[in-house]
XYZ file of C-alpha atoms in Angstrom:
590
model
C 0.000 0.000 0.000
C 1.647 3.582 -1.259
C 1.811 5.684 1.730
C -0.762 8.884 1.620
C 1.395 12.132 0.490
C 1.591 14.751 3.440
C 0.588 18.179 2.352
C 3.959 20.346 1.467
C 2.573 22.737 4.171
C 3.408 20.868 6.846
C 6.946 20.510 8.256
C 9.021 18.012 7.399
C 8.545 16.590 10.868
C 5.168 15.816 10.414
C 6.005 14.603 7.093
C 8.434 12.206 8.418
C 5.941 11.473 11.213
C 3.403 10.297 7.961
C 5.849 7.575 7.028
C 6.026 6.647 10.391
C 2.184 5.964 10.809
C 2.696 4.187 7.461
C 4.736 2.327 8.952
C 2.857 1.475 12.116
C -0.337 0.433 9.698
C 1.555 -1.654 7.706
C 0.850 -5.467 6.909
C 3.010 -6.094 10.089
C 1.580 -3.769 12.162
C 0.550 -6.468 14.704
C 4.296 -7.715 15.104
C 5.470 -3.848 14.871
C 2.747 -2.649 17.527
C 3.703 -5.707 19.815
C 7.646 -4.451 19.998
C 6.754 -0.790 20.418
C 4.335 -1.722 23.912
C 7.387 -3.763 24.623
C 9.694 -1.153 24.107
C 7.153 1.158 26.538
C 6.456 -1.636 29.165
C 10.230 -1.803 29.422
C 10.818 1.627 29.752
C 8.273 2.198 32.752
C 10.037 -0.817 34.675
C 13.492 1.300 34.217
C 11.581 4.158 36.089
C 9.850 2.112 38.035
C 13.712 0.604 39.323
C 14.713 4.051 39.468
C 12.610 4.931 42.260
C 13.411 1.911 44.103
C 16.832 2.744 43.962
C 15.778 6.291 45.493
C 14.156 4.661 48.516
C 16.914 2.512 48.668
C 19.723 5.193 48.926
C 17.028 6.795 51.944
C 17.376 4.017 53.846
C 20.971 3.022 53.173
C 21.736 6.729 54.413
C 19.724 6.650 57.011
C 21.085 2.859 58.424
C 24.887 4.615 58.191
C 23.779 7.605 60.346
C 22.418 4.963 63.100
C 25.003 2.562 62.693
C 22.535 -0.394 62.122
C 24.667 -3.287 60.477
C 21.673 -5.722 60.344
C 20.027 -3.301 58.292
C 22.854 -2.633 55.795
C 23.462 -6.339 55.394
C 19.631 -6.570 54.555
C 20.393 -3.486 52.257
C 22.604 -4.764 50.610
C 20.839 -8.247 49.518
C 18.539 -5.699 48.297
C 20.974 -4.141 45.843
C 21.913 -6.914 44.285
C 17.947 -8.025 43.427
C 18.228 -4.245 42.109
C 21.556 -4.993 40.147
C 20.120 -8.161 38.565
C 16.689 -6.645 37.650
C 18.399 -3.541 36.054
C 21.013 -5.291 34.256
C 18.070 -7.362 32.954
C 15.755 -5.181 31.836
C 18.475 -2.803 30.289
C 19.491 -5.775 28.010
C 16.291 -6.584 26.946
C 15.507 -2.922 26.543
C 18.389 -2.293 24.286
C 17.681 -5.779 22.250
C 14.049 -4.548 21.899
C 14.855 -0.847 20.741
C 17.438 -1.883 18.088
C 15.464 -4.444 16.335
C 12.410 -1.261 16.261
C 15.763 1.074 14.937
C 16.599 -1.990 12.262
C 13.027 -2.964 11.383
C 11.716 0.746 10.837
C 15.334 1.621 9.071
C 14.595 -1.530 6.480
C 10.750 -0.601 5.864
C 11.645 3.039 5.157
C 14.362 2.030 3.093
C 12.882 -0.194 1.016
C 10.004 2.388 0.407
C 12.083 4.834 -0.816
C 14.792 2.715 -2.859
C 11.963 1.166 -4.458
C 10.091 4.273 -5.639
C 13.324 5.499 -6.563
C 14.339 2.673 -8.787
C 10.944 2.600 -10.565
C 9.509 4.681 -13.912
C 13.742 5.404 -14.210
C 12.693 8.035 -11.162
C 16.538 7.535 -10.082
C 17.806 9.207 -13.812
C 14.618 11.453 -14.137
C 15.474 13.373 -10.679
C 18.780 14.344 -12.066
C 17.254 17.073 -14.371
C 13.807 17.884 -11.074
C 13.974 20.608 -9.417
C 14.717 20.748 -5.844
C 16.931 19.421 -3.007
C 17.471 16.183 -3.458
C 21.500 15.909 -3.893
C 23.277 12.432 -3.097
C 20.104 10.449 -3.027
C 22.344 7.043 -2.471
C 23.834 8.851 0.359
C 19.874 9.958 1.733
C 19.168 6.372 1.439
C 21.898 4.814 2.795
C 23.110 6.913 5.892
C 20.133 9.776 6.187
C 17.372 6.979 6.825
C 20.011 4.749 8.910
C 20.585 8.599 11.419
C 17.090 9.915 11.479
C 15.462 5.893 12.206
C 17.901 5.501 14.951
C 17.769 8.677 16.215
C 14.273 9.053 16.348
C 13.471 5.852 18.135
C 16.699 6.585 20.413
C 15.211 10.655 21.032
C 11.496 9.009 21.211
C 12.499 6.802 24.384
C 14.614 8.838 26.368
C 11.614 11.390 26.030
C 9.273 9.087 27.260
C 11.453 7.865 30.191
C 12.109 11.769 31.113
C 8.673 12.398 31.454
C 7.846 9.464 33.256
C 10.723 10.069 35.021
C 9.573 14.099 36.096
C 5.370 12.827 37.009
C 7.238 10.288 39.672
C 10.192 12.110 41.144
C 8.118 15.262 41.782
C 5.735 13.472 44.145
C 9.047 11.935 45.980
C 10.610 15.454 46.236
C 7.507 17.083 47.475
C 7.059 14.369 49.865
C 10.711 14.330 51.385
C 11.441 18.065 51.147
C 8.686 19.513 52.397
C 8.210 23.280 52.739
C 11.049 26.564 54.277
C 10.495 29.917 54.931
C 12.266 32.671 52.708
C 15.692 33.629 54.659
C 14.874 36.742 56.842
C 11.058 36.489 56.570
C 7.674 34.212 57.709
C 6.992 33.164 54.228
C 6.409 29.667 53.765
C 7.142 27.755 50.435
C 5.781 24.780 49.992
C 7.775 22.388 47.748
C 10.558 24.618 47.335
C 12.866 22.196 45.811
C 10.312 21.343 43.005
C 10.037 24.986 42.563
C 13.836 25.302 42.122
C 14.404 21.882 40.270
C 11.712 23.467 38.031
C 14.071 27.607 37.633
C 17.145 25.375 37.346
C 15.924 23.389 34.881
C 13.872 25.884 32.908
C 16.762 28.356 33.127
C 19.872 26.150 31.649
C 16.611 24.781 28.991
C 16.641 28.465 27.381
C 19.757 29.174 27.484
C 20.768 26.070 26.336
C 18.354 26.456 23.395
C 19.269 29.893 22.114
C 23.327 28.929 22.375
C 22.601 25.570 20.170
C 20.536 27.133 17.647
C 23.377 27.212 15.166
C 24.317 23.924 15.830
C 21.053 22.803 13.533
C 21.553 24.733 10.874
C 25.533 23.885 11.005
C 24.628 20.052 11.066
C 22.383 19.724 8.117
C 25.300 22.282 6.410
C 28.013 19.557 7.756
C 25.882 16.657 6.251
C 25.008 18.132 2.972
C 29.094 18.519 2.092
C 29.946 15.197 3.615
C 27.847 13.678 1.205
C 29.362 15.856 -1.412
C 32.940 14.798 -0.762
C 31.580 10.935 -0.374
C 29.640 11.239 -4.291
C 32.707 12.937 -5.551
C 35.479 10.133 -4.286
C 32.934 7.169 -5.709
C 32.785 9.164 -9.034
C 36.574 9.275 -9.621
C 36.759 5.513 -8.682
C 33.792 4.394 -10.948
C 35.624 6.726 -13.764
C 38.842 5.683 -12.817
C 40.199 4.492 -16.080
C 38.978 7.493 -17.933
C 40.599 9.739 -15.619
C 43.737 8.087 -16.132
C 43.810 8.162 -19.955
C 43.078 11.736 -19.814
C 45.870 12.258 -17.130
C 43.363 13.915 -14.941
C 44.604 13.032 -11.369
C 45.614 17.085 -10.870
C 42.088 17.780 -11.520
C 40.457 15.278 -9.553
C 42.957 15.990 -6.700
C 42.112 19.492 -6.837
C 38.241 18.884 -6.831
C 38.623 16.423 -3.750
C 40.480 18.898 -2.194
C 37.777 21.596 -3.103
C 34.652 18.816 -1.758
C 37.262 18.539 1.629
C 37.164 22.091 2.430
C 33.683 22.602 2.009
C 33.444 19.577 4.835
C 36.355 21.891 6.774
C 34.587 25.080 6.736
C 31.199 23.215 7.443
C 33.228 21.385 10.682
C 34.119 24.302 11.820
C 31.142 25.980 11.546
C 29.885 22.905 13.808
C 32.789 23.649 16.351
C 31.946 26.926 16.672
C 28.234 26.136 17.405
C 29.450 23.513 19.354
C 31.388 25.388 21.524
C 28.807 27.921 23.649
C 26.406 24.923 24.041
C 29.129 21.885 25.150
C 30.481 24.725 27.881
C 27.191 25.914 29.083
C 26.510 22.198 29.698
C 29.342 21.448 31.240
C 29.064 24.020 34.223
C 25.441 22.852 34.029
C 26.002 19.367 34.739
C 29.238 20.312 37.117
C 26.977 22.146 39.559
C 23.584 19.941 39.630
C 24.880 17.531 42.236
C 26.216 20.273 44.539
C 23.329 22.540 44.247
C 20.357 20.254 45.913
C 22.086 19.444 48.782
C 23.401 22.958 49.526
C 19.685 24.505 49.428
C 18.277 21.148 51.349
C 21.440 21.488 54.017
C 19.929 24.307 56.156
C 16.897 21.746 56.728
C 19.534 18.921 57.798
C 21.335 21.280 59.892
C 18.276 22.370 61.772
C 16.920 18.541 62.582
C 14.473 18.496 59.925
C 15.927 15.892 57.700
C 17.275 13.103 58.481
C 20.745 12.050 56.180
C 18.905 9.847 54.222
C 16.236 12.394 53.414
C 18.453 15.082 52.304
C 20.375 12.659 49.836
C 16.591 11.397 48.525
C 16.309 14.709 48.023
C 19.077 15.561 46.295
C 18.735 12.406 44.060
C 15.245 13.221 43.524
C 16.116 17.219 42.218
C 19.002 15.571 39.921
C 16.303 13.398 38.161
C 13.832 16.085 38.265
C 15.951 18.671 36.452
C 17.722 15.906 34.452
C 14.381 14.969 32.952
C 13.138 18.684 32.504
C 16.945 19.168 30.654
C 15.724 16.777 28.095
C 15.410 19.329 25.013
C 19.040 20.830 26.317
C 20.677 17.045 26.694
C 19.844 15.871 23.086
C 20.058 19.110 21.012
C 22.987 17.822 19.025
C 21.161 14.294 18.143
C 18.017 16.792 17.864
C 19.696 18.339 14.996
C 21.270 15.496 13.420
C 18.270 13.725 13.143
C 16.114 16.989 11.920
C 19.178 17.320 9.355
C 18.354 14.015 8.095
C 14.745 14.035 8.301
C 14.878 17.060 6.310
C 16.755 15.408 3.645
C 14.952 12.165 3.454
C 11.553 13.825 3.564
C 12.845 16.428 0.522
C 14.080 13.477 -1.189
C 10.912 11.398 -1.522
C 8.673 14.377 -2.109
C 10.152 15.699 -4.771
C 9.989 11.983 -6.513
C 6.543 12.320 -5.783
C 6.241 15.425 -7.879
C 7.743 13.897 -11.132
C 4.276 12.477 -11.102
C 2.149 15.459 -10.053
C 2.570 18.134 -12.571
C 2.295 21.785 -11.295
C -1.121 22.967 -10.396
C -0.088 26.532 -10.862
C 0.385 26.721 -14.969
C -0.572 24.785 -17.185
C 1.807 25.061 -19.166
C 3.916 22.905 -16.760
C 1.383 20.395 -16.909
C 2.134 18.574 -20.040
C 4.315 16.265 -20.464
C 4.825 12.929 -22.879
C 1.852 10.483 -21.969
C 3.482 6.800 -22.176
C 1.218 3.919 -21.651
C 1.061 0.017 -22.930
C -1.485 -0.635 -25.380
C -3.767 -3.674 -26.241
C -2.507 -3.448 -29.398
C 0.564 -5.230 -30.801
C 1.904 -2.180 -32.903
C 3.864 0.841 -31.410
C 2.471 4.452 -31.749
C 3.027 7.779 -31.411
C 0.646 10.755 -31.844
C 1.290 14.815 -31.583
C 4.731 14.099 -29.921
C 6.895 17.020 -29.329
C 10.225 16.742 -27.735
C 11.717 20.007 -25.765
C 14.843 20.265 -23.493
C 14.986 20.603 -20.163
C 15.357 23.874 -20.279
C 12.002 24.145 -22.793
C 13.869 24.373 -26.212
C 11.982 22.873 -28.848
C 13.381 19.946 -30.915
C 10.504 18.241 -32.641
C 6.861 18.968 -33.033
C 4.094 17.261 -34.814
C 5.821 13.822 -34.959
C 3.325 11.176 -35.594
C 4.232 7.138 -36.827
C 2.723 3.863 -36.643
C 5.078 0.912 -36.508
C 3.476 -2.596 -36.841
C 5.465 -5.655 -35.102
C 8.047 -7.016 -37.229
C 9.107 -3.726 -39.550
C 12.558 -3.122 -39.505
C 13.606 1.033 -39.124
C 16.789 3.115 -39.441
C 16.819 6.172 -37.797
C 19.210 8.976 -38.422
C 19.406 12.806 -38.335
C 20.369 15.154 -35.470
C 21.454 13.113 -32.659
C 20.004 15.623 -29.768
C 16.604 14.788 -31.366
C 17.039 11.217 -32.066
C 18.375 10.404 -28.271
C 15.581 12.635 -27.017
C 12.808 10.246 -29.031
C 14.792 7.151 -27.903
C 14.612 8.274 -24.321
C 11.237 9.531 -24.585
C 9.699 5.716 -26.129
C 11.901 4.587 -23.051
C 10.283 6.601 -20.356
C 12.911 8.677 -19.615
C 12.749 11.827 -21.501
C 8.630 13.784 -19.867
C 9.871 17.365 -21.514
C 7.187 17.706 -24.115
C 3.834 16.613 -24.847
C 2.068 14.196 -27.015
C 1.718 10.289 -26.649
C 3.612 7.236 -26.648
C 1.571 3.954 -27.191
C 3.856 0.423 -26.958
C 2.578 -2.512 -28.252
C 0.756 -5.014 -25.224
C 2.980 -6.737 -22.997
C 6.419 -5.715 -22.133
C 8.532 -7.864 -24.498
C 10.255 -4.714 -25.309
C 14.347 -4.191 -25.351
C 16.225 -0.922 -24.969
C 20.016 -1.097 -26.515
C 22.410 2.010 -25.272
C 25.386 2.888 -27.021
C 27.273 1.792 -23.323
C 25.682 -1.068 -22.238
C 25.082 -1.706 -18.586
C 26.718 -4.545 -17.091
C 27.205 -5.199 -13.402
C 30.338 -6.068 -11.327
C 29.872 -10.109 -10.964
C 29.337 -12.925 -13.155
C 29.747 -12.495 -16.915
C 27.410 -14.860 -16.711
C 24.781 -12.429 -14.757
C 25.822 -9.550 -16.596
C 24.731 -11.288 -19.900
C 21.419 -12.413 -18.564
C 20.666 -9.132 -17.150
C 18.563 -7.654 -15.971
C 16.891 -11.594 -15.765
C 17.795 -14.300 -13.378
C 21.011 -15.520 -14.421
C 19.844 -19.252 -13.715
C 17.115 -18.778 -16.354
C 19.092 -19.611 -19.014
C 21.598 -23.111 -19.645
C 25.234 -22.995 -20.324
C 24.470 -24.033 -24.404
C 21.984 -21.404 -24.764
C 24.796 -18.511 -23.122
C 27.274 -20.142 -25.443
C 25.242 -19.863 -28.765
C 24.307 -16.011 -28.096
C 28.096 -15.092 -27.834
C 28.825 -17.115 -30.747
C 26.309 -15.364 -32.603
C 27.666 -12.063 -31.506
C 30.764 -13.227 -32.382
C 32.691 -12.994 -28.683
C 32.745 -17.010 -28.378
C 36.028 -16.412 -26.766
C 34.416 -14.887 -23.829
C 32.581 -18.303 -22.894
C 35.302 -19.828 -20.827
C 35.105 -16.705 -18.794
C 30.870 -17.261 -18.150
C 31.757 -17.797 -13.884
C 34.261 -15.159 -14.052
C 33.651 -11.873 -11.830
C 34.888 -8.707 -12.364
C 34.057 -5.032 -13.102
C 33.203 -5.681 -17.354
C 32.260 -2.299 -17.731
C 35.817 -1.389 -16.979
C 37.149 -5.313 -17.721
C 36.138 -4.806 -21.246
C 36.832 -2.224 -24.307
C 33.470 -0.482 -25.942
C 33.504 -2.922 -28.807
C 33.469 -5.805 -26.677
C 30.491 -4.263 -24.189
C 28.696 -3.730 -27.226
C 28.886 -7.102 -28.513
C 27.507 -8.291 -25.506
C 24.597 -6.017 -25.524
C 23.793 -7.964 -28.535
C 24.439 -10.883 -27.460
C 21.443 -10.307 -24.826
C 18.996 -9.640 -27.406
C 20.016 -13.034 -28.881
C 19.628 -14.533 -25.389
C 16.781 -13.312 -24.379
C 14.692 -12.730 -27.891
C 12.614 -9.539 -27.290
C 9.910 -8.842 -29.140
C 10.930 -5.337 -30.288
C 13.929 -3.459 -29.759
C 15.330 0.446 -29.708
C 18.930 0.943 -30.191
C 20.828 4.024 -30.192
C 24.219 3.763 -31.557
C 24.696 0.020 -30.082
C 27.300 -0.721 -32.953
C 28.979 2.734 -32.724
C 32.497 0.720 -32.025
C 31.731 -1.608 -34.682
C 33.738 -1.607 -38.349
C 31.700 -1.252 -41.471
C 32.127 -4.999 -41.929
C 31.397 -6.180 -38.251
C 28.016 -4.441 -38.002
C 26.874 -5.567 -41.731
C 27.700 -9.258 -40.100
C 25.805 -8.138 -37.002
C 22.889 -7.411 -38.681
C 22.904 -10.819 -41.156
C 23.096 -12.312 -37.716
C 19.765 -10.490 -36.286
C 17.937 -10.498 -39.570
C 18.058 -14.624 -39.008
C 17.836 -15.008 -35.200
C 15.055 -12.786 -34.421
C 13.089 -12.677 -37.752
C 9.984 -11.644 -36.194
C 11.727 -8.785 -33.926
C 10.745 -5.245 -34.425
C 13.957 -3.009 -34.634
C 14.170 0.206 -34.837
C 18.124 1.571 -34.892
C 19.357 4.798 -34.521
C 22.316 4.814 -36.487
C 24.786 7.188 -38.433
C 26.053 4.440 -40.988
C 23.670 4.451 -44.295
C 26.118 0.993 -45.132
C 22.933 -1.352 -43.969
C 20.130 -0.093 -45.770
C 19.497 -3.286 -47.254
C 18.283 -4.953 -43.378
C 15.504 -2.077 -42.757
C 12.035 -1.305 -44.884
C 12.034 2.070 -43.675
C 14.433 5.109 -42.844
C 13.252 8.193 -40.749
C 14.954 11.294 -40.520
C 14.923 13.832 -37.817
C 15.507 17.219 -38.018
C 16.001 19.872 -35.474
C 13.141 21.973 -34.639
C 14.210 25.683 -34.491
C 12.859 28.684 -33.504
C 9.380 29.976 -34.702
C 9.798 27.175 -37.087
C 7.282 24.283 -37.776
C 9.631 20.903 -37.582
C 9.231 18.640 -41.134
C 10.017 15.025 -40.955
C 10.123 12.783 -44.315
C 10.098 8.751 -43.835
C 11.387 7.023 -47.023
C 11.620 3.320 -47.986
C 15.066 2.608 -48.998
C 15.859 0.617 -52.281
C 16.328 -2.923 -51.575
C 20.099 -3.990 -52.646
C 20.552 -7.553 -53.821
C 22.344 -9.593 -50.925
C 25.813 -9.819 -51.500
């Protein structure tokens, strides 16, 4: 079930909050429910030990200022139930918390990766609008910091506030009330009162001072990414960069990515600096400063010693749990940072599919849909940029299954209509209708093929185990790289193992392997001679007889394999685009 889209108005908390409930709803909402009560049933029994061990530091006091052995031998039996309960429940309180951190982080990840890596979203959001920078790097480390944090920020919230309804009633109880120095006013509770100016006191302050530190954390993130995309680029691109002697440049580009990171760490230091020594004196005085307003009390009989230590514990968890927003301000702000760039991340891949309300002009875009039909067609299609410059207009053909088509002319407008039958080119209007099914085959000028098996990379993107050794054999023979057979259980990187011509081979050798119904390719044979791709096409004019093909190509040298050639001029200015589609003369077979 597609979670419901929050409205942009809303924050991205409450955004990230809708993926939550998602989340909570989902099919395994019975098993997630079940670990979150856990998770809450767990915390209450660390509270509820924590106010044992309160009462139990009363009395332990209180047995050292009478000198009662017995009772510190029974005391300390005590602690060690204590010490075994506590140890217990901590373990199964962490063991509990990370599988909800692990379980959430895989759900939300595979909700995003897989809406990214559907309708070619992951190559479309390169030319959206928007933040949405790094989006391996959002997936990957983003979702792991704002799952974990927020689970991790959602308990110790929790436990503070349990933590503040309990400990006031214990330091009401044991403190009782005390008259303003030099005067008969009585203050009843004054401890809670102070826990509650200590606490709300270092809380504001502590807020204002760490205000940078969230905008310097999301900055900090954002060119951390940066430097992480950059160093993967120059490995991926490796070769390239070394044929073109490019290390100064890439060296001075890392460099570049490391002191954005430097100027955004230091930026964090700085906001780090006011909030990390304001807490410091904070949490150097709170022990001192309960007992020293509770010590006149001692001092005049009121309290006994194991009172005024209660009470001291009691105003250190009091003002502990009311410095919750203070405590967690840095994981606050890492986790916003993250949140914000998840969130940002998956809404703007919603918007590829929600054109703008605001003009309509914005609204149209290339209509591609599967048809019940077995023919491909297009009506009305125009193809802009990006940037709305116009390359064709008016472009309407209907292509019945098994015709054979060159296409040539300019190559911005012939990639554009190759990308655009493929899904991955929206900047126009008109629309694309593909014959029924999806027996349909898309053949790049580079090939993908993925670091493992040459075996998987040939049966990609299919199961690798769907196909026998004889039938992998025969489809390299008949793209004439037999000598790549013994190699079939070899791994390695073959985008980088082998030269173009040899990629490209192989990308026909999957159409001979896996016998589409119709195919698009777009300078596939680019690295082929003039006498290689006339044997290439012999080859596919006998193996897939009944294929439709339709080839972008340059080379006029294999007329002879197509019934019709199209060519594609570029539209320009204020001027209405002409197409002309011939029928080339048929040359006797050689």
């Amino acid at each position: 079930m597609e979670p419901e889209r929050p409205s942009r108005t809303l924050g991205a908390g409450w955004q990230f909050a809708g993926l939550f409930r998602d989340y909570w709803n989902g099919s395994r909402k019975w098993t997630v429910r079940g670990a979150v009560l856990l998770l809450i049933l767990l915390t209450v029994a660390q509270v509820g030990l924590a106010i044992w061990v309160s009462y139990w530091h009363r009395d332990l006091f209180d047995a050292l200022e009478d000198r009662a052995l017995g009772e510190l031998l029974h005391l300390t039996l005590v602690f060690v139930l204590i010490f075994v309960l506590t140890m217990g429940v901590t373990a199964l309180h962490l063991h509990v918390k990370r599988w909800v951190q692990l379980d959430w982080r895989q759900w939300l990840t595979t909700l995003v990766l897989d809406r990214w890596m559907s309708q070619a979203r992951h190559y479309r959001l390169q030319f959206a609008a928007g933040e949405h920078d790094n989006p391996d790097g959002r997936i990957a480390e983003d979702i792991r910091i704002a799952t974990e944090a927020a689970v991790g920020l959602a308990h110790s919230l929790l436990y503070s506030v349990l933590i503040l309804g309990s400990f006031i009633d214990i330091l009401l109880a044991v403190s009782g009330s005390a008259a303003l120095p030099g005067t008969d006013v009585v203050v009843p509770g004054y401890m809670v009162l102070m826990a509650f100016v200590y606490a709300g006191a270092g809380t504001g302050l502590g807020l204002l001072l760490g205000r940078p530190l969230i905008r310097s954390t999301n900055r900090l993130q954002t060119v951390e990414a940066n430097l992480r995309f950059g160093l993967a680029r120059a490995r991926a691109h490796s070769e390239s960069i070394a044929l073109m002697h490019g290390e100064g440049f890439e060296r001075r580009s890392a460099r570049r990515l490391f002191d954005d990171v430097g100027r955004g760490w230091n930026r964090q230091t700085v906001a780090y600096l006011g909030i990390v020594s304001f807490s410091t004196g904070y949490g150097t005085l709170l022990p001192v400063f309960p007992i020293l307003i509770a010590a006149p009390q001692y001092i005049a009989g009121v309290m006994t010693l194991g009172l005024l230590m209660q009470a001291a514990q009691a105003f250190q968890r009091l003002t502990s749990a009311l410095s919750w927003p203070v405590d967690n301000l840095g994981e606050l702000a890492r986790c916003r940072a993250s949140i914000d760039r998840i969130v940002s991340l998956y809404d703007d891949m919603l918007q590829l599919e929600r054109p703008d309300q605001e003009g309509a002009a914005a609204a149209e875009h290339i209509q591609v849909s599967h048809a019940r039909h077995p023919d491909l067609q297009i009506r009305g299609l125009c193809l802009t940029t990006p940037t709305g410059q116009r390359l064709l207009d008016g472009f309407d053909i209907h292509v019945r299954r098994g015709e054979r088509i060159l296409i040539t002319g300019d190559p911005a407008v012939t990639v554009a209509l190759f990308k655009a039958v493929a899904g991955l080119w929206p900047w126009g209007k008109g629309e694309i209708e593909l014959p029924e099914g999806r027996d349909v085959m898309f053949l790049p000028q580079h090939p993908f093929l993925p670091e493992g098996t040459l075996r998987a990379a040939l049966c990609y993107p299919h199961d690798a185990g769907q196909y026998g050794d004889a039938e992998l054999q025969r489809a390299l023979e008949c793209a004439g790289i037999v000598w790549l057979a013994p190699r079939l259980d070899d791994s390695d990187d073959w985008g980088r193992a082998l030269p173009l011509r040899a990629q490209q081979h192989l990308g026909v050798a999957r159409l001979v392997l896996q016998q589409p119904g119709w195919v698009f390719i777009d300078e596939a044979t680019s690295a082929f001679d003039g006498q290689d791709e006339m044997d290439t096409m012999e080859m596919l004019h006998h193996e897939l007889p009944s294929t439709t093909l339709l080839n972008i190509s340059l080379h006029n040298g294999v007329l002879r394999f197509y019934d019709r050639k199209l060519v594609l001029k570029r539209q320009r200015p204020a001027r209405i685009q002409s197409f002309r589609t011939e029928r080339p003369s048929l040359l006797p077979e050689a």
